[in-house]
PDB file of C-alpha atoms in Angstrom:
ATOM      1  CA  MET A   1     135.705 -74.291 -61.476  1.00 52.00           C
ATOM      2  CA  SER A   2     136.120 -70.920 -61.148  1.00 54.00           C
ATOM      3  CA  LEU A   3     134.324 -69.751 -64.288  1.00 51.00           C
ATOM      4  CA  LEU A   4     131.625 -71.605 -63.327  1.00 49.00           C
ATOM      5  CA  ARG A   5     130.748 -70.609 -60.210  1.00 52.00           C
ATOM      6  CA  THR A   6     130.040 -67.025 -62.060  1.00 52.00           C
ATOM      7  CA  PHE A   7     127.503 -68.183 -63.425  1.00 48.00           C
ATOM      8  CA  LEU A   8     125.722 -71.134 -61.386  1.00 47.00           C
ATOM      9  CA  LYS A   9     123.696 -69.687 -58.107  1.00 50.00           C
ATOM     10  CA  ARG A  10     123.912 -73.380 -56.434  1.00 51.00           C
ATOM     11  CA  GLN A  11     126.772 -75.321 -55.689  1.00 51.00           C
ATOM     12  CA  ILE A  12     127.042 -78.556 -55.706  1.00 53.00           C
ATOM     13  CA  PHE A  13     130.688 -80.337 -53.304  1.00 52.00           C
ATOM     14  CA  ALA A  14     130.397 -84.591 -53.469  1.00 52.00           C
ATOM     15  CA  ASN A  15     131.997 -85.605 -50.063  1.00 51.00           C
ATOM     16  CA  THR A  16     132.830 -89.129 -49.851  1.00 52.00           C
ATOM     17  CA  HIS A  17     129.425 -90.276 -48.245  1.00 53.00           C
ATOM     18  CA  ARG A  18     126.990 -87.486 -48.787  1.00 55.00           C
ATOM     19  CA  VAL A  19     126.650 -84.519 -51.314  1.00 51.00           C
ATOM     20  CA  THR A  20     126.397 -80.505 -49.113  1.00 51.00           C
ATOM     21  CA  VAL A  21     124.017 -78.674 -51.516  1.00 51.00           C
ATOM     22  CA  SER A  22     125.605 -74.425 -50.033  1.00 52.00           C
ATOM     23  CA  THR A  23     123.515 -71.559 -51.944  1.00 53.00           C
ATOM     24  CA  THR A  24     126.522 -68.702 -53.050  1.00 55.00           C
ATOM     25  CA  ARG A  25     125.678 -64.763 -52.944  1.00 54.00           C
ATOM     26  CA  PHE A  26     127.727 -62.989 -55.238  1.00 56.00           C
ATOM     27  CA  ALA A  27     129.159 -58.774 -53.682  1.00 54.00           C
ATOM     28  CA  SER A  28     126.586 -57.616 -57.557  1.00 56.00           C
ATOM     29  CA  GLU A  29     123.711 -58.942 -55.527  1.00 59.00           C
ATOM     30  CA  LEU A  30     123.984 -58.146 -52.028  1.00 54.00           C
ATOM     31  CA  LYS A  31     122.213 -54.578 -50.782  1.00 62.00           C
ATOM     32  CA  PRO A  32     124.026 -52.313 -49.062  1.00 61.00           C
ATOM     33  CA  ASP A  33     121.217 -52.489 -46.411  1.00 68.00           C
ATOM     34  CA  GLU A  34     121.141 -56.978 -45.808  1.00 72.00           C
ATOM     35  CA  ASP A  35     124.176 -57.404 -44.621  1.00 75.00           C
ATOM     36  CA  ALA A  36     124.565 -54.106 -42.082  1.00 79.00           C
ATOM     37  CA  PRO A  37     124.057 -55.025 -38.489  1.00 83.00           C
ATOM     38  CA  VAL A  38     120.400 -55.506 -36.250  1.00 83.00           C
ATOM     39  CA  GLU A  39     119.450 -53.402 -34.084  1.00 88.00           C
ATOM     40  CA  ILE A  40     117.927 -55.292 -30.850  1.00 89.00           C
ATOM     41  CA  GLU A  41     117.727 -54.644 -27.415  1.00 89.00           C
ATOM     42  CA  ASN A  42     119.502 -57.338 -25.415  1.00 89.00           C
ATOM     43  CA  PRO A  43     117.677 -59.918 -24.883  1.00 87.00           C
ATOM     44  CA  PHE A  44     119.996 -61.087 -21.084  1.00 90.00           C
ATOM     45  CA  LYS A  45     118.771 -57.228 -19.682  1.00 89.00           C
ATOM     46  CA  LYS A  46     117.164 -57.472 -16.491  1.00 87.00           C
ATOM     47  CA  GLU A  47     113.664 -55.920 -16.209  1.00 85.00           C
ATOM     48  CA  ARG A  48     114.794 -52.787 -13.964  1.00 84.00           C
ATOM     49  CA  ARG A  49     112.895 -53.631 -10.832  1.00 83.00           C
ATOM     50  CA  GLU A  50     110.216 -50.511 -10.181  1.00 88.00           C
ATOM     51  CA  CYS A  51     109.217 -50.522  -5.376  1.00 89.00           C
ATOM     52  CA  ILE A  52     105.708 -50.828  -5.153  1.00 91.00           C
ATOM     53  CA  LEU A  53     104.795 -47.436  -3.978  1.00 93.00           C
ATOM     54  CA  CYS A  54     106.120 -45.508  -7.039  1.00 93.00           C
ATOM     55  CA  LYS A  55     104.601 -47.816  -9.480  1.00 92.00           C
ATOM     56  CA  LEU A  56     100.941 -46.970  -7.307  1.00 92.00           C
ATOM     57  CA  ASN A  57     102.262 -43.050  -7.313  1.00 94.00           C
ATOM     58  CA  ILE A  58     100.869 -43.450  -3.453  1.00 93.00           C
ATOM     59  CA  THR A  59     102.837 -41.618  -1.152  1.00 95.00           C
ATOM     60  CA  PRO A  60     102.619 -42.315   2.380  1.00 95.00           C
ATOM     61  CA  ASP A  61     100.667 -40.493   4.891  1.00 96.00           C
ATOM     62  CA  TYR A  62     100.702 -40.914   8.941  1.00 95.00           C
ATOM     63  CA  LYS A  63      96.738 -40.461   8.588  1.00 95.00           C
ATOM     64  CA  ASN A  64      96.942 -43.871   6.581  1.00 93.00           C
ATOM     65  CA  TYR A  65      98.051 -45.764   9.608  1.00 90.00           C
ATOM     66  CA  ARG A  66      96.145 -49.163   7.228  1.00 91.00           C
ATOM     67  CA  LEU A  67      99.173 -48.873   4.795  1.00 93.00           C
ATOM     68  CA  LEU A  68     101.181 -48.735   7.452  1.00 94.00           C
ATOM     69  CA  SER A  69     100.734 -51.077   9.506  1.00 92.00           C
ATOM     70  CA  GLN A  70     102.235 -53.867   6.146  1.00 91.00           C
ATOM     71  CA  PHE A  71     105.454 -52.170   7.006  1.00 93.00           C
ATOM     72  CA  GLN A  72     106.112 -53.547  10.609  1.00 92.00           C
ATOM     73  CA  SER A  73     106.608 -56.617  12.055  1.00 90.00           C
ATOM     74  CA  PRO A  74     103.717 -57.856  13.498  1.00 88.00           C
ATOM     75  CA  TYR A  75     105.411 -59.152  16.183  1.00 87.00           C
ATOM     76  CA  THR A  76     107.798 -56.684  17.350  1.00 89.00           C
ATOM     77  CA  GLY A  77     106.561 -54.119  15.528  1.00 88.00           C
ATOM     78  CA  ARG A  78     110.059 -53.349  14.454  1.00 92.00           C
ATOM     79  CA  ILE A  79     110.021 -51.283  10.725  1.00 93.00           C
ATOM     80  CA  TYR A  80     111.283 -54.569   8.245  1.00 92.00           C
ATOM     81  CA  GLY A  81     113.990 -52.547   5.852  1.00 92.00           C
ATOM     82  CA  ARG A  82     114.966 -52.153   2.193  1.00 91.00           C
ATOM     83  CA  HIS A  83     116.050 -55.193   1.550  1.00 89.00           C
ATOM     84  CA  ILE A  84     112.680 -56.892   2.784  1.00 90.00           C
ATOM     85  CA  THR A  85     110.513 -54.294   1.640  1.00 91.00           C
ATOM     86  CA  GLY A  86     112.042 -53.204  -1.710  1.00 90.00           C
ATOM     87  CA  LEU A  87     110.826 -50.050  -1.533  1.00 93.00           C
ATOM     88  CA  CYS A  88     113.723 -47.548  -3.259  1.00 93.00           C
ATOM     89  CA  LYS A  89     114.858 -45.298  -0.855  1.00 94.00           C
ATOM     90  CA  SER A  90     113.608 -42.826  -0.977  1.00 94.00           C
ATOM     91  CA  LYS A  91     109.732 -44.425  -0.288  1.00 95.00           C
ATOM     92  CA  GLN A  92     110.917 -46.569   2.473  1.00 95.00           C
ATOM     93  CA  GLU A  93     112.787 -43.023   4.309  1.00 96.00           C
ATOM     94  CA  LYS A  94     109.387 -41.768   4.242  1.00 96.00           C
ATOM     95  CA  VAL A  95     107.587 -44.428   5.549  1.00 96.00           C
ATOM     96  CA  GLU A  96     109.904 -44.822   8.362  1.00 96.00           C
ATOM     97  CA  THR A  97     109.360 -41.510   9.183  1.00 96.00           C
ATOM     98  CA  GLU A  98     105.746 -41.412   8.799  1.00 96.00           C
ATOM     99  CA  ILE A  99     105.510 -44.331  11.433  1.00 95.00           C
ATOM    100  CA  LYS A 100     107.397 -42.811  14.204  1.00 95.00           C
ATOM    101  CA  LYS A 101     105.050 -39.948  13.735  1.00 96.00           C
ATOM    102  CA  ALA A 102     101.645 -42.296  14.015  1.00 95.00           C
ATOM    103  CA  GLN A 103     102.972 -43.883  16.726  1.00 94.00           C
ATOM    104  CA  ASN A 104     103.594 -40.078  18.172  1.00 95.00           C
ATOM    105  CA  CYS A 105      99.899 -39.186  17.191  1.00 94.00           C
ATOM    106  CA  GLY A 106      98.563 -42.577  18.091  1.00 92.00           C
ATOM    107  CA  TYR A 107      97.609 -44.514  15.576  1.00 92.00           C
ATOM    108  CA  MET A 108     100.207 -47.191  15.761  1.00 91.00           C
ATOM    109  CA  PRO A 109     100.877 -49.536  18.363  1.00 90.00           C
ATOM    110  CA  TYR A 110     104.596 -49.713  19.660  1.00 89.00           C
ATOM    111  CA  TYR A 111     105.208 -52.609  20.088  1.00 89.00           C
ATOM    112  CA  TYR A 112     103.173 -54.710  17.796  1.00 86.00           C
ATOM    113  CA  LYS A 113     100.831 -54.863  15.196  1.00 83.00           C
ATOM    114  CA  ASP A 114      97.210 -54.506  15.076  1.00 82.00           C
ATOM    115  CA  LYS A 115      95.048 -58.103  14.898  1.00 83.00           C
ATOM    116  CA  ALA A 116      92.645 -55.987  13.133  1.00 83.00           C
ATOM    117  CA  PHE A 117      95.431 -55.389  10.342  1.00 84.00           C
ATOM    118  CA  LEU A 118      96.607 -58.777  11.035  1.00 85.00           C
ATOM    119  CA  LYS A 119      95.218 -60.571   7.870  1.00 87.00           C
ATOM    120  CA  ASP A 120      95.496 -57.905   5.237  1.00 86.00           C
ATOM    121  CA  PRO A 121      96.959 -58.968   1.855  1.00 85.00           C
ATOM    122  CA  LYS A 122     100.920 -58.791   1.939  1.00 86.00           C
ATOM    123  CA  LEU A 123     103.014 -56.252   0.352  1.00 86.00           C
ATOM    124  CA  PHE A 124     106.110 -58.750   0.399  1.00 84.00           C
ATOM    125  CA  ASP A 125     106.903 -61.979   1.946  1.00 84.00           C
ATOM    126  CA  PRO A 126     109.015 -60.687   4.985  1.00 83.00           C
ATOM    127  CA  GLU A 127     110.255 -64.382   4.331  1.00 82.00           C
ATOM    128  CA  ASN A 128     111.605 -63.916   1.642  1.00 81.00           C
ATOM    129  CA  PRO A 129     113.500 -60.878   1.217  1.00 81.00           C
ATOM    130  CA  ILE A 130     114.373 -59.653  -1.932  1.00 77.00           C
ATOM    131  CA  ARG A 131     118.201 -59.335  -1.321  1.00 74.00           C
ATOM    132  CA  SER A 132     119.196 -61.453   1.239  1.00 70.00           C
ATOM    133  CA  HIS A 133     120.510 -60.721   4.782  1.00 64.00           C
ATOM    134  CA  ARG A 134     124.215 -61.109   5.636  1.00 65.00           C
ATOM    135  CA  PHE A 135     124.214 -63.741   8.547  1.00 57.00           C
TER     136      PHE A 135
END
């Protein structure tokens, strides 16, 4: 059988109720690059999240109160947190300071969202935060 293995590329193994045909490769037939591991990206790696202001290259400004009103609750006037807005840390701090600046200048109200901006398209869903709260 070992003599046949050197000459034949295909081997036939007979089991009790079926015949299995297998192809064997000898060390002399293998090319050095064929057996090398293939480098691929991790298919299970999650896509890196980027905040919407960084993605669109927008810098918040206190004069752009229509954009800033998106990050304020329409009922209480409270500024949404990072876990709800999905902003990065630096942009969230910038938005908070610009909202306070716009409120001090009189562009935005303190305790409620201006009714003209209630039908603006949503940048995020405040009812479905990115990271859930602790209670």
